PDB file of C-alpha atoms and ligand atoms in Angstrom:
ATOM      1  CA  MET A   1       1.443   5.907   8.614  1.00 80.00           C
ATOM      2  CA  SER A   2       4.068   3.446   7.466  1.00 91.00           C
ATOM      3  CA  LYS A   3       7.288   3.007   9.387  1.00 95.00           C
ATOM      4  CA  ILE A   4      10.494   2.814   7.394  1.00 97.00           C
ATOM      5  CA  LEU A   5      13.933   1.674   8.518  1.00 97.00           C
ATOM      6  CA  ILE A   6      16.949   3.157   6.753  1.00 98.00           C
ATOM      7  CA  VAL A   7      20.147   1.147   7.039  1.00 98.00           C
ATOM      8  CA  GLU A   8      22.841   3.401   5.629  1.00 97.00           C
ATOM      9  CA  ASP A   9      26.280   4.453   6.834  1.00 97.00           C
ATOM     10  CA  GLU A  10      26.874   7.694   4.922  1.00 95.00           C
ATOM     11  CA  PRO A  11      25.703  10.611   7.098  1.00 95.00           C
ATOM     12  CA  ALA A  12      24.713  12.830   4.166  1.00 94.00           C
ATOM     13  CA  MET A  13      22.664  10.063   2.589  1.00 94.00           C
ATOM     14  CA  GLN A  14      21.063   9.211   5.946  1.00 95.00           C
ATOM     15  CA  LEU A  15      20.007  12.757   6.504  1.00 95.00           C
ATOM     16  CA  GLY A  16      18.716  13.319   2.975  1.00 95.00           C
ATOM     17  CA  LEU A  17      16.621  10.155   3.015  1.00 96.00           C
ATOM     18  CA  LYS A  18      15.290  10.806   6.496  1.00 96.00           C
ATOM     19  CA  ASP A  19      14.226  14.369   5.654  1.00 96.00           C
ATOM     20  CA  ASN A  20      12.500  13.355   2.454  1.00 95.00           C
ATOM     21  CA  LEU A  21      10.680  10.407   3.948  1.00 96.00           C
ATOM     22  CA  GLU A  22       9.543  12.360   6.990  1.00 96.00           C
ATOM     23  CA  PHE A  23       8.347  15.124   4.704  1.00 94.00           C
ATOM     24  CA  GLU A  24       6.180  12.494   2.975  1.00 93.00           C
ATOM     25  CA  GLY A  25       4.718  11.568   6.363  1.00 93.00           C
ATOM     26  CA  TYR A  26       6.608   8.349   7.036  1.00 95.00           C
ATOM     27  CA  THR A  27       7.997   7.484  10.440  1.00 95.00           C
ATOM     28  CA  VAL A  28      11.706   6.875  10.041  1.00 97.00           C
ATOM     29  CA  GLU A  29      14.296   4.998  12.052  1.00 96.00           C
ATOM     30  CA  MET A  30      17.968   4.680  11.267  1.00 97.00           C
ATOM     31  CA  ALA A  31      20.726   2.140  11.608  1.00 97.00           C
ATOM     32  CA  SER A  32      24.215   2.756  10.280  1.00 97.00           C
ATOM     33  CA  GLU A  33      25.794  -0.690  10.485  1.00 97.00           C
ATOM     34  CA  GLY A  34      24.909  -4.034   8.976  1.00 97.00           C
ATOM     35  CA  ASP A  35      24.547  -5.984  12.198  1.00 97.00           C
ATOM     36  CA  SER A  36      22.518  -3.366  14.078  1.00 97.00           C
ATOM     37  CA  GLY A  37      20.355  -2.971  10.962  1.00 97.00           C
ATOM     38  CA  LEU A  38      19.674  -6.689  10.879  1.00 97.00           C
ATOM     39  CA  GLU A  39      18.665  -6.652  14.546  1.00 96.00           C
ATOM     40  CA  LYS A  40      16.175  -3.900  13.891  1.00 96.00           C
ATOM     41  CA  ILE A  41      14.761  -5.625  10.835  1.00 96.00           C
ATOM     42  CA  ILE A  42      14.271  -8.814  12.818  1.00 93.00           C
ATOM     43  CA  SER A  43      12.518  -6.896  15.594  1.00 91.00           C
ATOM     44  CA  ASN A  44       9.937  -6.585  12.829  1.00 73.00           C
ATOM     45  CA  GLY A  45       8.308  -3.281  13.596  1.00 85.00           C
ATOM     46  CA  PHE A  46       8.759  -1.880  10.091  1.00 94.00           C
ATOM     47  CA  ASP A  47       6.639  -1.713   6.984  1.00 93.00           C
ATOM     48  CA  LEU A  48       9.623  -1.299   4.680  1.00 96.00           C
ATOM     49  CA  VAL A  49      13.430  -1.255   4.818  1.00 97.00           C
ATOM     50  CA  LEU A  50      15.871   0.781   2.725  1.00 97.00           C
ATOM     51  CA  LEU A  51      19.102  -1.151   2.871  1.00 96.00           C
ATOM     52  CA  ASP A  52      22.462   0.068   1.665  1.00 95.00           C
ATOM     53  CA  VAL A  53      24.738  -2.637   0.265  1.00 91.00           C
ATOM     54  CA  MET A  54      28.148  -1.398   1.417  1.00 91.00           C
ATOM     55  CA  LEU A  55      27.873  -1.256   5.204  1.00 95.00           C
ATOM     56  CA  PRO A  56      30.250  -1.693   8.132  1.00 96.00           C
ATOM     57  CA  ASN A  57      30.205  -5.130   9.837  1.00 95.00           C
ATOM     58  CA  MET A  58      27.900  -6.896   7.422  1.00 95.00           C
ATOM     59  CA  SER A  59      26.975  -6.201   3.806  1.00 92.00           C
ATOM     60  CA  GLY A  60      23.426  -5.323   2.823  1.00 93.00           C
ATOM     61  CA  PHE A  61      23.338  -8.550   0.789  1.00 90.00           C
ATOM     62  CA  ASP A  62      24.019 -10.589   3.929  1.00 92.00           C
ATOM     63  CA  VAL A  63      21.622  -8.537   6.025  1.00 95.00           C
ATOM     64  CA  CYS A  64      18.883  -9.218   3.492  1.00 93.00           C
ATOM     65  CA  LYS A  65      19.639 -12.922   3.233  1.00 90.00           C
ATOM     66  CA  ASN A  66      19.810 -13.325   7.006  1.00 93.00           C
ATOM     67  CA  ALA A  67      16.542 -11.481   7.551  1.00 92.00           C
ATOM     68  CA  ARG A  68      14.758 -13.716   5.033  1.00 87.00           C
ATOM     69  CA  ALA A  69      16.330 -16.828   6.543  1.00 87.00           C
ATOM     70  CA  LYS A  70      14.810 -15.780   9.860  1.00 87.00           C
ATOM     71  CA  GLY A  71      11.395 -15.560   8.249  1.00 84.00           C
ATOM     72  CA  VAL A  72      11.135 -11.770   8.078  1.00 87.00           C
ATOM     73  CA  SER A  73       8.904 -10.791   5.167  1.00 84.00           C
ATOM     74  CA  THR A  74       9.183  -6.992   5.463  1.00 90.00           C
ATOM     75  CA  PRO A  75       9.737  -5.486   1.989  1.00 91.00           C
ATOM     76  CA  ILE A  76      13.364  -4.495   1.386  1.00 93.00           C
ATOM     77  CA  ILE A  77      14.686  -2.031  -1.200  1.00 92.00           C
ATOM     78  CA  LEU A  78      18.449  -2.227  -1.714  1.00 91.00           C
ATOM     79  CA  LEU A  79      20.455   0.933  -2.270  1.00 92.00           C
ATOM     80  CA  THR A  80      23.243  -0.130  -4.560  1.00 87.00           C
ATOM     81  CA  ALA A  81      26.191   1.704  -6.019  1.00 83.00           C
ATOM     82  CA  ARG A  82      26.890   1.558  -9.707  1.00 71.00           C
ATOM     83  CA  GLY A  83      28.969  -1.500 -10.473  1.00 70.00           C
ATOM     84  CA  GLU A  84      27.684  -3.564  -7.590  1.00 69.00           C
ATOM     85  CA  GLU A  85      26.454  -6.977  -8.471  1.00 67.00           C
ATOM     86  CA  ILE A  86      23.016  -6.156  -9.780  1.00 67.00           C
ATOM     87  CA  ASP A  87      22.542  -9.742 -10.915  1.00 62.00           C
ATOM     88  CA  LYS A  88      22.906 -10.796  -7.339  1.00 59.00           C
ATOM     89  CA  VAL A  89      20.474  -8.118  -6.205  1.00 59.00           C
ATOM     90  CA  LEU A  90      17.899  -9.431  -8.608  1.00 59.00           C
ATOM     91  CA  GLY A  91      18.575 -13.032  -7.690  1.00 50.00           C
ATOM     92  CA  LEU A  92      15.802 -14.706  -5.807  1.00 47.00           C
ATOM     93  CA  GLU A  93      18.071 -16.128  -3.152  1.00 64.00           C
ATOM     94  CA  LEU A  94      18.648 -12.665  -1.740  1.00 76.00           C
ATOM     95  CA  GLY A  95      14.983 -11.921  -1.197  1.00 79.00           C
ATOM     96  CA  ALA A  96      15.054  -8.167  -1.859  1.00 85.00           C
ATOM     97  CA  ASP A  97      11.894  -6.646  -3.329  1.00 82.00           C
ATOM     98  CA  ASP A  98      13.542  -3.945  -5.402  1.00 82.00           C
ATOM     99  CA  TYR A  99      16.698  -1.888  -5.749  1.00 84.00           C
ATOM    100  CA  VAL A 100      17.779   1.583  -6.777  1.00 86.00           C
ATOM    101  CA  THR A 101      21.240   2.529  -7.991  1.00 85.00           C
ATOM    102  CA  LYS A 102      22.981   5.524  -6.450  1.00 87.00           C
ATOM    103  CA  PRO A 103      22.764   8.299  -7.332  1.00 86.00           C
ATOM    104  CA  PHE A 104      18.989   7.901  -7.546  1.00 87.00           C
ATOM    105  CA  SER A 105      16.291  10.539  -7.670  1.00 87.00           C
ATOM    106  CA  VAL A 106      14.232  10.903  -4.530  1.00 89.00           C
ATOM    107  CA  ARG A 107      11.089  10.970  -6.615  1.00 87.00           C
ATOM    108  CA  GLU A 108      11.917   7.602  -8.146  1.00 86.00           C
ATOM    109  CA  LEU A 109      12.666   6.087  -4.761  1.00 92.00           C
ATOM    110  CA  LEU A 110       9.421   7.436  -3.303  1.00 91.00           C
ATOM    111  CA  ALA A 111       7.443   5.993  -6.198  1.00 87.00           C
ATOM    112  CA  ARG A 112       8.963   2.572  -5.593  1.00 88.00           C
ATOM    113  CA  ILE A 113       8.344   2.793  -1.855  1.00 93.00           C
ATOM    114  CA  LYS A 114       4.706   3.647  -2.466  1.00 89.00           C
ATOM    115  CA  ALA A 115       4.247   0.850  -4.976  1.00 83.00           C
ATOM    116  CA  ILE A 116       5.738  -1.745  -2.661  1.00 85.00           C
ATOM    117  CA  LEU A 117       3.783  -0.553   0.363  1.00 88.00           C
ATOM    118  CA  ARG A 118       0.566  -0.688  -1.641  1.00 80.00           C
ATOM    119  CA  ARG A 119       1.341  -4.224  -2.706  1.00 75.00           C
ATOM    120  CA  SER A 120       2.241  -5.439   0.765  1.00 75.00           C
ATOM    121  CA  GLU A 121      -0.775  -3.772   2.359  1.00 71.00           C
ATOM    122  CA  GLY A 122      -2.994  -5.667  -0.060  1.00 61.00           C
ATOM    123  CA  GLN A 123      -1.339  -8.960   0.831  1.00 58.00           C
ATOM    124  CA  GLY A 124      -1.509  -8.187   4.516  1.00 50.00           C
ATOM    125  CA  SER A 125      -5.202  -7.638   4.459  1.00 46.00           C
ATOM    126  CA  ASN A 126      -5.814 -10.960   2.749  1.00 42.00           C
ATOM    127  CA  LYS A 127      -3.618 -12.756   5.190  1.00 42.00           C
ATOM    128  CA  ASP A 128      -4.872 -11.099   8.299  1.00 46.00           C
ATOM    129  CA  THR A 129      -8.568 -11.290   7.730  1.00 44.00           C
ATOM    130  CA  GLY A 130      -9.898 -14.768   8.073  1.00 61.00           C
ATOM    131  CA  ASN A 131     -12.770 -14.844  10.551  1.00 78.00           C
ATOM    132  CA  ILE A 132     -13.217 -11.557  12.278  1.00 85.00           C
ATOM    133  CA  SER A 133     -15.843 -10.617  14.727  1.00 88.00           C
ATOM    134  CA  ILE A 134     -17.316  -7.203  14.084  1.00 92.00           C
ATOM    135  CA  GLY A 135     -20.192  -6.270  16.320  1.00 92.00           C
ATOM    136  CA  ARG A 136     -22.964  -8.856  16.021  1.00 93.00           C
ATOM    137  CA  LEU A 137     -21.343 -10.498  13.027  1.00 93.00           C
ATOM    138  CA  THR A 138     -18.524 -12.906  12.435  1.00 91.00           C
ATOM    139  CA  VAL A 139     -17.188 -12.109   8.993  1.00 89.00           C
ATOM    140  CA  ASP A 140     -15.015 -14.244   6.744  1.00 85.00           C
ATOM    141  CA  PHE A 141     -13.492 -11.948   4.162  1.00 79.00           C
ATOM    142  CA  LEU A 142     -11.946 -14.783   2.197  1.00 74.00           C
ATOM    143  CA  SER A 143     -15.265 -16.375   1.324  1.00 74.00           C
ATOM    144  CA  TYR A 144     -17.413 -13.261   1.833  1.00 80.00           C
ATOM    145  CA  VAL A 145     -19.686 -14.873   4.385  1.00 86.00           C
ATOM    146  CA  ALA A 146     -21.137 -13.110   7.408  1.00 91.00           C
ATOM    147  CA  VAL A 147     -22.730 -15.021  10.240  1.00 91.00           C
ATOM    148  CA  GLU A 148     -24.774 -14.068  13.302  1.00 92.00           C
ATOM    149  CA  ASN A 149     -25.621 -16.790  15.835  1.00 88.00           C
ATOM    150  CA  ASN A 150     -24.840 -19.513  13.292  1.00 84.00           C
ATOM    151  CA  SER A 151     -27.123 -18.154  10.617  1.00 89.00           C
ATOM    152  CA  GLU A 152     -25.882 -16.332   7.573  1.00 90.00           C
ATOM    153  CA  VAL A 153     -26.516 -12.614   7.226  1.00 92.00           C
ATOM    154  CA  LYS A 154     -26.644 -11.363   3.653  1.00 90.00           C
ATOM    155  CA  LEU A 155     -24.196  -8.610   2.826  1.00 89.00           C
ATOM    156  CA  SER A 156     -23.848  -7.248  -0.675  1.00 87.00           C
ATOM    157  CA  HIS A 157     -20.467  -7.316  -2.354  1.00 83.00           C
ATOM    158  CA  LYS A 158     -20.098  -3.581  -1.813  1.00 86.00           C
ATOM    159  CA  GLU A 159     -21.026  -3.899   1.832  1.00 91.00           C
ATOM    160  CA  PHE A 160     -18.269  -6.490   2.261  1.00 89.00           C
ATOM    161  CA  GLU A 161     -15.818  -4.247   0.472  1.00 88.00           C
ATOM    162  CA  ILE A 162     -16.687  -1.202   2.560  1.00 93.00           C
ATOM    163  CA  LEU A 163     -16.402  -3.217   5.728  1.00 93.00           C
ATOM    164  CA  HIS A 164     -13.071  -4.640   4.617  1.00 90.00           C
ATOM    165  CA  TYR A 165     -11.751  -1.188   3.808  1.00 91.00           C
ATOM    166  CA  LEU A 166     -12.873   0.217   7.155  1.00 94.00           C
ATOM    167  CA  LEU A 167     -11.303  -2.761   8.885  1.00 89.00           C
ATOM    168  CA  ASP A 168      -7.999  -2.242   7.072  1.00 86.00           C
ATOM    169  CA  HIS A 169      -8.086   1.309   8.388  1.00 89.00           C
ATOM    170  CA  SER A 170      -9.638   0.520  11.740  1.00 87.00           C
ATOM    171  CA  ASN A 171      -9.413   3.154  14.452  1.00 88.00           C
ATOM    172  CA  GLN A 172      -8.583   5.747  11.774  1.00 90.00           C
ATOM    173  CA  VAL A 173     -10.841   8.295  10.176  1.00 94.00           C
ATOM    174  CA  VAL A 174     -11.873   7.211   6.673  1.00 94.00           C
ATOM    175  CA  SER A 175     -13.412   9.983   4.620  1.00 94.00           C
ATOM    176  CA  ARG A 176     -16.392   9.478   2.361  1.00 92.00           C
ATOM    177  CA  TYR A 177     -14.106  10.399  -0.528  1.00 88.00           C
ATOM    178  CA  ASP A 178     -11.625   7.649   0.447  1.00 88.00           C
ATOM    179  CA  LEU A 179     -14.478   5.182   0.284  1.00 90.00           C
ATOM    180  CA  LEU A 180     -15.786   6.548  -3.012  1.00 87.00           C
ATOM    181  CA  GLU A 181     -12.364   6.364  -4.578  1.00 83.00           C
ATOM    182  CA  ASN A 182     -11.428   2.947  -3.265  1.00 83.00           C
ATOM    183  CA  ILE A 183     -14.728   1.089  -3.358  1.00 85.00           C
ATOM    184  CA  TRP A 184     -16.545   2.625  -6.283  1.00 81.00           C
ATOM    185  CA  GLY A 185     -13.602   3.747  -8.386  1.00 70.00           C
ATOM    186  CA  TYR A 186     -13.482   6.578 -10.849  1.00 57.00           C
ATOM    187  CA  ASP A 187     -15.847   5.158 -13.441  1.00 60.00           C
ATOM    188  CA  GLU A 188     -18.915   5.048 -11.292  1.00 64.00           C
ATOM    189  CA  GLN A 189     -20.352   8.307 -10.084  1.00 71.00           C
ATOM    190  CA  PRO A 190     -22.085   7.848  -6.799  1.00 77.00           C
ATOM    191  CA  THR A 191     -22.391  10.675  -4.320  1.00 83.00           C
ATOM    192  CA  THR A 192     -21.265  10.879  -0.727  1.00 84.00           C
ATOM    193  CA  ARG A 193     -24.937  10.308   0.073  1.00 87.00           C
ATOM    194  CA  THR A 194     -24.576   6.809  -1.444  1.00 87.00           C
ATOM    195  CA  VAL A 195     -21.781   6.082   1.001  1.00 91.00           C
ATOM    196  CA  ASP A 196     -23.955   7.208   3.898  1.00 93.00           C
ATOM    197  CA  ASN A 197     -26.757   4.915   2.779  1.00 92.00           C
ATOM    198  CA  PHE A 198     -24.429   1.930   2.681  1.00 93.00           C
ATOM    199  CA  ILE A 199     -23.153   2.750   6.146  1.00 96.00           C
ATOM    200  CA  VAL A 200     -26.723   2.899   7.470  1.00 95.00           C
ATOM    201  CA  ARG A 201     -27.354  -0.575   6.064  1.00 95.00           C
ATOM    202  CA  LEU A 202     -24.109  -1.951   7.467  1.00 96.00           C
ATOM    203  CA  ARG A 203     -24.927  -0.579  10.892  1.00 96.00           C
ATOM    204  CA  GLN A 204     -28.283  -2.332  10.828  1.00 96.00           C
ATOM    205  CA  LYS A 205     -26.457  -5.633  10.370  1.00 95.00           C
ATOM    206  CA  ILE A 206     -23.566  -5.014  12.725  1.00 96.00           C
ATOM    207  CA  GLU A 207     -24.538  -2.739  15.554  1.00 96.00           C
ATOM    208  CA  THR A 208     -26.497  -3.818  18.608  1.00 94.00           C
ATOM    209  CA  ASN A 209     -28.305  -0.506  18.410  1.00 95.00           C
ATOM    210  CA  PRO A 210     -27.965   0.961  14.891  1.00 95.00           C
ATOM    211  CA  ASN A 211     -29.244   4.320  16.124  1.00 94.00           C
ATOM    212  CA  ALA A 212     -26.441   4.601  18.648  1.00 95.00           C
ATOM    213  CA  PRO A 213     -23.506   3.049  16.778  1.00 96.00           C
ATOM    214  CA  LYS A 214     -20.525   1.858  18.771  1.00 95.00           C
ATOM    215  CA  ILE A 215     -18.567   0.226  15.963  1.00 96.00           C
ATOM    216  CA  ILE A 216     -18.917   2.333  12.821  1.00 97.00           C
ATOM    217  CA  LEU A 217     -18.784   5.841  14.202  1.00 96.00           C
ATOM    218  CA  THR A 218     -19.593   9.008  12.295  1.00 95.00           C
ATOM    219  CA  VAL A 219     -16.774  11.525  12.265  1.00 94.00           C
ATOM    220  CA  HIS A 220     -18.641  14.733  11.836  1.00 92.00           C
ATOM    221  CA  GLY A 221     -18.027  16.516   8.549  1.00 88.00           C
ATOM    222  CA  THR A 222     -15.515  13.919   7.360  1.00 92.00           C
ATOM    223  CA  GLY A 223     -16.540  10.315   7.272  1.00 95.00           C
ATOM    224  CA  TYR A 224     -16.362   7.244   9.437  1.00 96.00           C
ATOM    225  CA  LYS A 225     -14.225   5.322  11.852  1.00 95.00           C
ATOM    226  CA  LEU A 226     -14.417   1.629  12.605  1.00 95.00           C
ATOM    227  CA  LEU A 227     -13.543   0.813  16.183  1.00 92.00           C
ATOM    228  CA  ILE A 228     -12.217  -2.639  16.866  1.00 83.00           C
TER     229      ILE A 228
HETATM  230 CA1   CA B 301      27.527   2.588   2.274  1.00 72.47          CA
END
């Protein structure tokens, strides 16, 4: 699950945000000063940062600018107070991804967090997956080419997509319904049996012994798990 850093100095706000985010399943860490917040952001272990603007030691604006200057690309949502310089928040030079104005509704904040995480996960997967070796294959997800011992192995578009999805969620259980929803979408109406058939075909291309899979494992009663 995604890890979120909250940089905020008001105890009540800290606590409220932490509770709500943890309730949603996020892992949360806190910092209550600008400089310690910046250090944590630069340590780069977070998927998203909620950054208050008015902070002790260093303003959220400066924290954001400094983090970007150091090459940190973690999404940042600024928590601004009414009357703060929204123009500046929106300015490109600051590098924030979004902002909410206090008092904000938790539901609105959560929606923005989810939208930004979805966006950055998508980018991450494009960036991270050039040539990847999966079992017998070396797969290039940018050009959709799979190779075994220098000769191309044909994978259908759906097979590439399933493999990509499993890879994005490697070492996690992916249910058949996750795959149906994300690969086939709502318009098409395949069954979970369709998913199983695709997995069988993928295993034949990937696994050394497709009958005793070591890479795409079956998680009984649920779905699959790609080990990498
Ligand atoms: Ca504050």
